[in-house]
């Protein structure tokens, strides 16, 4: 099982728009809420009300700061979860076969009943996408809401990951990145979507859309005075102005 | 090997119950999933007009709020000293008996000795109704320490304000300009809007000292110096005026720009010229004759003069064309280069005028003129506490509205739009009422919009303040939301008088909702010479073991939001959107597992026991069973009740008899009701006949009430005239100069009041709420507290370097009022003279059922300790309130500080300072792990 | 990486144990009877104790047997098979030595196989770490070399105290120096940067963490050790793990006392080195958490 399947035609994944993400953390708790009651063991919170609470989350949002040359500094909010890599190192290291990549759609999953909780897959993942649950002792990770996206008990419009459904700014997009004509693939092409840590050879399916350039004079025509106020006074200005009516 | 078989279509839940979120004030629709009667998942309701299916971080964490160990379990009676947290649990009969024993005699003898303040503005029409019938003048909600400057400036200027009263036309706007908005009001709709705008290729400009959240995704960021927004806005006004990039047709038709200002010396100087019916006068361009503003067929002349009287427009132009408002003149004070100010003005002008938005929808204005199209300016603005929580906030908000109006970008396609029941001008609102008599209801609603000194809340006999918070007095005449932040200090000082019972609902005054927290705790426990508490009795209602609980004598435990009835009513703050009127309910989707009751139902019960008019039948029996019964059967005016959907026999909208099945109809429909605004009525609402007629039909008001936007705000001028001696009510002498200076009928900018005393304090200090906790009580929430469990003070690059800060350092932050020692972090995307932190992460030890060594209690901190509700004495022997002089809004953001590095090893006890002793928790310790 | 006692014990004890087993299987310690019982018992004990220790860090040790299923792809699974195979091949030799059961030439064959499989086991253990591109310090040929050197030194100290053991210890010392040196450069050589992790360009820096409270990733993969502290521990590892045992091997008369003293020193050095092996290793995920 830990052998990766042949590359699937369908590659389900997320496209995350860093230009639009306001860092509201909605996707974080929507994910927590769904997966606390969904696929596999609940996502526990150890020491939940204590000095050092440590819970399992499958999606986290970081904030980074960039300082462009000669322009204002920027804050970029950066959601991070499993990228469902084509060449997923977390799968091949697993000694029990619990970690696997679905041949049909490329989703990387953990079969919790086979997971011994050795943590090696989390070590193998460069993205910090896997967290060992403190209570259940099994590895938890983003399932791309596999129990939502095909769920016939949900209306069709809701068959998408909980994080995408909840995202207020629409900064998260779900779809088939294996199909170059899909809306997500087109978005990636238009906006220059990119991979995280491409040199590691993981071939992530999820893509990130870069922030658009900011704080640049786009050359709106400068405002020219109607009249030379010093010379004409208010009256001259008013005359020029009211001519426009 | 084959893949394991997994169930791709598991059953999601047994049942979905649709109600309204209350994790903040946004009021999104939620689908609450239940399995075996337990809440298992909460998601946004796709059909809901507010959130359209999305939900924020708090909303999705509501499930942790409903199971929080900090939930109170039963009524509590204090048994130890106030502030210790020592309580005994008592029955509801005992609790309500005690409350009646305290309140009954007050009502019979001195109803003003009850001060009832609620931390929630929602259900205000109900809580104020209760207070009014009790007879006390001392009632308000939290607007006074939140954003009353925004609300009052909006309503006095345009008859509506941001957030609940209006919104950007997200479908059409091209440039969205955001002033001083953190992650606050209207949280999901703004996020949805920004997402839509960006997807369409529209742009966002953000004016904010701090570049987080919405400001982080802005295409252009202007890191303004706090308190100078008004100056920047007036420079933008200067630029667009000078270039003539203003909407003259709009100004002439729909604003008081063409109205003539009386310039004759005397008691009317500076007021508008009026006809015999009191209608402001304009000159008709066609005839050159004087005419009342609303006469059919006229074309008001912006440039007219009449017997020496010039138009508002000329006064306005004269003021703002002055070089004092040129970008060069303001750049240093604003902390923004003049070139960037010009650039912003150019962008705004281009967005507004290069490509107007045109909708082929004919409409008819109030003068009877038919327009073939709706033409709009696709530039929109939004602002909130960042510009309003200053002592110059009211005038700053006014300035922003004047800019919007000059551009012709209000109530037009692509601009800013009102949400029903707005527009509603200040003069159509109630005026304040404050006349109280033993055993009698108050003479009318407490809060309102004064038109002049005659509406101040002064006692008839000695003209002393009628209200404990000194609302609607010469200190802050237009305090439309009251001054909750002044109640405790005034009550303790006995100024203007002593009270007996302070009743608070969901207001954490002993912690993050007070300026000067430590002093407030001392005031709440202060005793007089006889050893009695200066505030003799405190009744508090909260669902959770907040810090304030410890300071109450009687605690009435509230339910969580999934266990209660509520109505989000058109009578106060509904959930309307620009294209439809809407209201909503909450209903108990689960039953409480504790001996707790919804506070509104408790008020109904108390109202019955106290025999308050409106709460008892003619024969003295309780009129309503509980709040649900009130929601359905109460009528404010005949046929108009808290909910406007499914009235009468179930098919009447707006007006109709109470319908006993109304709540069931709401529940079946997802918890809300909407009524579409007709197509022809969707824009130009204050002047659009179709809208005015629709508003009457639906019951917002009883006859059409078109009005003009008030570029020039006459009520302000009336107070100036009084300060000049022209009114039978005269301000005290020490306030005359300030009233004359600050209550200018055209927007002005002046430095925030703390500035002078703050000379030795070179930095500004701000707070904002993180999106994941904005307006919520998230610290005891097992999920949210992992995201924000401690809060550093963010320090800008230059200050960071100058003081040699390194990661892991702490800082001593000193203001004229005190000092704190707190952890620091570096931030470059920040105004270079500003430090800031996330507000209300810090918690007191022992509160909220958190472990005493929780990071919230050891590293989390409040800036509140540095802020005083009074300004320092500047040598006149007086300590002025740290509030806007017009509205009394708490000036949280005028705070000035200086900073010094503290090495980690030198932090006393390794904890943020000041540190307070642990409260005794009124609830059992929390379980260690979840689940 | 978090230096968990279970994995430190696992790698050090099983390394020494399999090294010792290999030496015994090759007949480097020709003992019989009780002496053989103690020697083979110690070797088995070390190997098995190490393997058992490794289960302490499992979330669900009751399913540990499943770890044998994925030998085609997983080094951890292979390590399981290799260790069990080794222990099985060792058995005939051990039985012969302890009980004197005559097995003829078979034990020479199984002994050779056992030694070979012990080496394979140690390599598999090392590859669990060396395969990880996410931890550049580990992703290097010095890691299997160092694991093998440790096993050889430990095995020879116990099985053949004397010059060869001393030589093995000195080789170990050299390998450690090489491993420290190369390891220090790996992170930079791997080109691992926050810019690559985020795609946000060279000026990017962490601003606010995703969560202010710790999580599994931070506890498991982000561990910071002071540079001074690390240098001290490197010295200890070198002295106790290699130099002192070598000196003892060369100066003390060969025998159980020399072996015991040298092995105790070696083990202390091995613990220090292995603690550092984890503590100094930076996982690329630490970029996201701003702790590189």
mmCIF file of C-alpha atoms in Angstrom, chain C residues 85-194:
data_model
loop_
_atom_site.group_PDB
_atom_site.id
_atom_site.type_symbol
_atom_site.label_atom_id
_atom_site.label_comp_id
_atom_site.label_asym_id
_atom_site.label_seq_id
_atom_site.Cartn_x
_atom_site.Cartn_y
_atom_site.Cartn_z
ATOM 1 C CA UNK C 85 15.963 -12.279 10.615
ATOM 2 C CA UNK C 86 19.203 -11.407 12.350
ATOM 3 C CA UNK C 87 17.945 -12.668 15.664
ATOM 4 C CA UNK C 88 16.837 -15.893 14.000
ATOM 5 C CA UNK C 89 20.167 -16.469 12.246
ATOM 6 C CA UNK C 90 21.995 -15.747 15.466
ATOM 7 C CA UNK C 91 20.138 -18.481 17.313
ATOM 8 C CA UNK C 92 22.020 -21.586 16.079
ATOM 9 C CA UNK C 93 25.380 -20.033 16.926
ATOM 10 C CA UNK C 94 24.143 -18.972 20.298
ATOM 11 C CA UNK C 95 22.710 -22.410 21.020
ATOM 12 C CA UNK C 96 25.945 -24.039 20.035
ATOM 13 C CA UNK C 97 28.004 -21.729 22.188
ATOM 14 C CA UNK C 98 25.803 -21.823 25.258
ATOM 15 C CA UNK C 99 24.567 -25.380 25.234
ATOM 16 C CA UNK C 100 27.320 -26.940 23.248
ATOM 17 C CA UNK C 101 24.838 -28.399 20.756
ATOM 18 C CA UNK C 102 26.884 -29.693 17.898
ATOM 19 C CA UNK C 103 25.584 -28.164 14.713
ATOM 20 C CA UNK C 104 28.559 -28.713 12.514
ATOM 21 C CA UNK C 105 29.277 -26.313 9.712
ATOM 22 C CA UNK C 106 25.740 -24.955 9.717
ATOM 23 C CA UNK C 107 26.598 -22.500 12.426
ATOM 24 C CA UNK C 108 29.379 -21.067 10.368
ATOM 25 C CA UNK C 109 26.907 -20.422 7.589
ATOM 26 C CA UNK C 110 24.219 -19.026 9.882
ATOM 27 C CA UNK C 111 26.857 -17.059 11.734
ATOM 28 C CA UNK C 112 27.978 -15.376 8.547
ATOM 29 C CA UNK C 113 24.381 -14.748 7.577
ATOM 30 C CA UNK C 114 23.656 -13.393 11.059
ATOM 31 C CA UNK C 115 26.589 -11.000 10.870
ATOM 32 C CA UNK C 116 25.545 -9.854 7.425
ATOM 33 C CA UNK C 117 21.947 -9.348 8.531
ATOM 34 C CA UNK C 118 23.072 -7.473 11.638
ATOM 35 C CA UNK C 119 24.880 -5.044 9.380
ATOM 36 C CA UNK C 120 21.779 -4.801 7.188
ATOM 37 C CA UNK C 121 19.708 -4.120 10.290
ATOM 38 C CA UNK C 122 21.995 -1.327 11.368
ATOM 39 C CA UNK C 123 21.898 0.123 7.871
ATOM 40 C CA UNK C 124 18.118 -0.069 7.852
ATOM 41 C CA UNK C 125 17.993 1.757 11.178
ATOM 42 C CA UNK C 126 20.285 4.416 9.815
ATOM 43 C CA UNK C 127 18.261 4.713 6.617
ATOM 44 C CA UNK C 128 15.110 5.495 8.602
ATOM 45 C CA UNK C 129 16.841 8.791 9.268
ATOM 46 C CA UNK C 130 19.109 9.149 6.274
ATOM 47 C CA UNK C 131 16.205 8.812 3.829
ATOM 48 C CA UNK C 132 14.519 11.969 5.094
ATOM 49 C CA UNK C 133 15.115 14.905 2.778
ATOM 50 C CA UNK C 134 13.117 16.958 5.234
ATOM 51 C CA UNK C 135 15.985 16.767 7.736
ATOM 52 C CA UNK C 136 19.040 17.752 5.710
ATOM 53 C CA UNK C 137 21.515 16.957 8.490
ATOM 54 C CA UNK C 138 20.382 13.347 8.390
ATOM 55 C CA UNK C 139 20.058 13.058 4.648
ATOM 56 C CA UNK C 140 23.732 12.186 4.181
ATOM 57 C CA UNK C 141 25.988 9.134 3.787
ATOM 58 C CA UNK C 142 27.798 9.922 7.034
ATOM 59 C CA UNK C 143 24.669 8.844 8.918
ATOM 60 C CA UNK C 144 24.777 5.131 7.946
ATOM 61 C CA UNK C 145 28.561 5.267 8.273
ATOM 62 C CA UNK C 146 28.275 6.621 11.779
ATOM 63 C CA UNK C 147 25.620 4.063 12.780
ATOM 64 C CA UNK C 148 27.843 1.276 11.464
ATOM 65 C CA UNK C 149 30.908 2.678 13.195
ATOM 66 C CA UNK C 150 29.041 2.851 16.470
ATOM 67 C CA UNK C 151 27.907 -0.740 16.089
ATOM 68 C CA UNK C 152 31.386 -1.927 15.195
ATOM 69 C CA UNK C 153 33.009 -0.117 18.097
ATOM 70 C CA UNK C 154 30.423 -1.312 20.580
ATOM 71 C CA UNK C 155 30.555 -4.863 19.308
ATOM 72 C CA UNK C 156 34.336 -5.052 19.311
ATOM 73 C CA UNK C 157 34.679 -3.504 22.773
ATOM 74 C CA UNK C 158 32.518 -6.295 24.118
ATOM 75 C CA UNK C 159 33.644 -9.104 21.864
ATOM 76 C CA UNK C 160 37.314 -8.450 21.207
ATOM 77 C CA UNK C 161 38.764 -5.949 23.627
ATOM 78 C CA UNK C 162 42.164 -4.856 22.492
ATOM 79 C CA UNK C 163 43.773 -3.199 19.547
ATOM 80 C CA UNK C 164 41.029 -3.906 17.017
ATOM 81 C CA UNK C 165 38.442 -2.506 19.340
ATOM 82 C CA UNK C 166 40.643 0.511 19.932
ATOM 83 C CA UNK C 167 40.996 0.961 16.205
ATOM 84 C CA UNK C 168 37.231 0.729 15.757
ATOM 85 C CA UNK C 169 36.781 3.384 18.434
ATOM 86 C CA UNK C 170 39.263 5.688 16.732
ATOM 87 C CA UNK C 171 37.529 5.172 13.397
ATOM 88 C CA UNK C 172 34.270 6.015 15.129
ATOM 89 C CA UNK C 173 35.864 9.195 16.438
ATOM 90 C CA UNK C 174 36.971 10.171 12.965
ATOM 91 C CA UNK C 175 33.551 9.402 11.527
ATOM 92 C CA UNK C 176 31.882 11.497 14.203
ATOM 93 C CA UNK C 177 34.104 14.463 13.432
ATOM 94 C CA UNK C 178 33.284 14.040 9.762
ATOM 95 C CA UNK C 179 29.577 13.708 10.532
ATOM 96 C CA UNK C 180 29.533 16.829 12.692
ATOM 97 C CA UNK C 181 31.389 18.765 10.063
ATOM 98 C CA UNK C 182 29.277 17.651 7.115
ATOM 99 C CA UNK C 183 26.071 17.805 9.093
ATOM 100 C CA UNK C 184 26.609 21.437 9.938
ATOM 101 C CA UNK C 185 26.620 22.351 6.261
ATOM 102 C CA UNK C 186 23.716 20.228 5.112
ATOM 103 C CA UNK C 187 20.851 22.567 5.888
ATOM 104 C CA UNK C 188 22.354 25.387 3.883
ATOM 105 C CA UNK C 189 23.471 23.052 1.113
ATOM 106 C CA UNK C 190 19.955 21.685 0.768
ATOM 107 C CA UNK C 191 18.840 25.181 -0.171
ATOM 108 C CA UNK C 192 16.147 25.092 2.440
ATOM 109 C CA UNK C 193 14.843 28.616 3.057
ATOM 110 C CA UNK C 194 11.690 30.300 4.223
#
